[in-house]
Amino acid sequence: MKQYVFGHQNPDTDAIVAAIAFSYLQNQRGYDTQAVSLGEAGPETVFALNYFHTDAPKVITNAKPDVDSVMLVDHNEFQQSVADIEELEITHVVDHHRIANFNTNSPLYYMAKPVGCTSTILTQMFIREEVKIPKEIAGLMMSAIISDTLLLKSPTTTEEDKLALKALAEIAGVNYEEYGIEMLKAGTNVDSKSDKELIDADAKSFDLNGNNVRIDQINVVDFNDVTKRKDDLMAEMQKEAQSENYDLFVVMVTDVLNSNSKMIVYGDKANEAAAAFNANLDNDMVDLPGIVSRKKQVVPALTDALK
Ligand code: MN
Ligand code: MN
């Protein structure tokens, strides 16, 4: 019986690559799976897919009636998953995020580790299962680790990520530092995106102590590319916050080469959001020096501040 494997909505490089890699691994082990994605690949992911001669997975919004059961990678929270997740059996999860809004009727395989990237966990699974990693998939998993850890500079980075990245770069035959800067830069072209696309491209929804919080992240090499559009972005954030009932809408703008962020903040809880970082709102923005990780730095701070 065929199963779909997919990462979260608004997929980043890890969400798409982990689905491709886990689907390959599971098929080698006798499962019948297909990697799909819950959205179009962004420019960074397209750069990696092209470089390693791999087609983007088919995009779906519902898994039924094609399949009855699925495997999740790079997420578990239902509001970040496929629209009909509640009607599906989940047989496997491989993830590196907090576990929330997740439950199943049946026992399942659940592999979670607090490392920098799902593809790091998958690299270890390939090794444990003694399945050879094809060169193209190694290059893609290497790309996912570079993306999630910002070339091993994010505080989410662990020794396991470093080891996995180096092993994968070896298999792929690529200088990961040179390749990584090119790939991260490919993901920072914001001029071609509309205001709405920018606030949505990498956005995730969270329930933080009963608050409906939306957090987007935009990678840049120059803050000004985004901050010069702040008023227009705020107008779009306001529109979406009203239609989706967000208590807080945060757009993190992250300088991927220098590992700093600024955040643009909208909503009833905007002042609390600034206070979470011991800062004040300055023209709807907050400086976040040294902060690059939504998962490890921004979500925990906002969770505390919204108690
Ligand atoms: Mn992800
Ligand atoms: Mn990830």
CSV table of N, CA, C and O and ligand atoms in Angstrom, one decimal, residues 14 74 96-97 117-118 148, ligand 2:
chain,number,residue,atom,x,y,z
A,14,ASP,N,15.0,21.6,4.0
A,14,ASP,CA,15.0,20.3,4.8
A,14,ASP,C,13.7,19.6,4.7
A,14,ASP,O,13.7,18.4,4.5
A,74,ASP,N,10.4,16.4,9.3
A,74,ASP,CA,10.7,17.9,9.6
A,74,ASP,C,9.5,18.6,10.2
A,74,ASP,O,9.4,19.8,10.2
A,96,HIS,N,12.9,17.1,14.2
A,96,HIS,CA,13.8,17.8,15.2
A,96,HIS,C,13.2,19.1,15.8
A,96,HIS,O,13.9,20.0,16.1
A,97,HIS,N,11.8,19.0,15.9
A,97,HIS,CA,11.1,20.2,16.5
A,97,HIS,C,10.4,19.7,17.8
A,97,HIS,O,10.3,18.6,18.1
A,117,CYS,N,19.0,19.6,12.2
A,117,CYS,CA,18.4,19.3,10.9
A,117,CYS,C,17.8,17.9,10.8
A,117,CYS,O,18.5,17.0,11.3
A,118,THR,N,16.7,17.7,10.2
A,118,THR,CA,16.1,16.3,10.0
A,118,THR,C,17.1,15.5,9.2
A,118,THR,O,17.3,14.3,9.5
A,148,ASP,N,19.4,24.6,7.3
A,148,ASP,CA,18.8,24.7,8.7
A,148,ASP,C,19.8,25.3,9.7
A,148,ASP,O,19.4,25.9,10.7
B,2,MN,MN,14.5,21.1,9.6
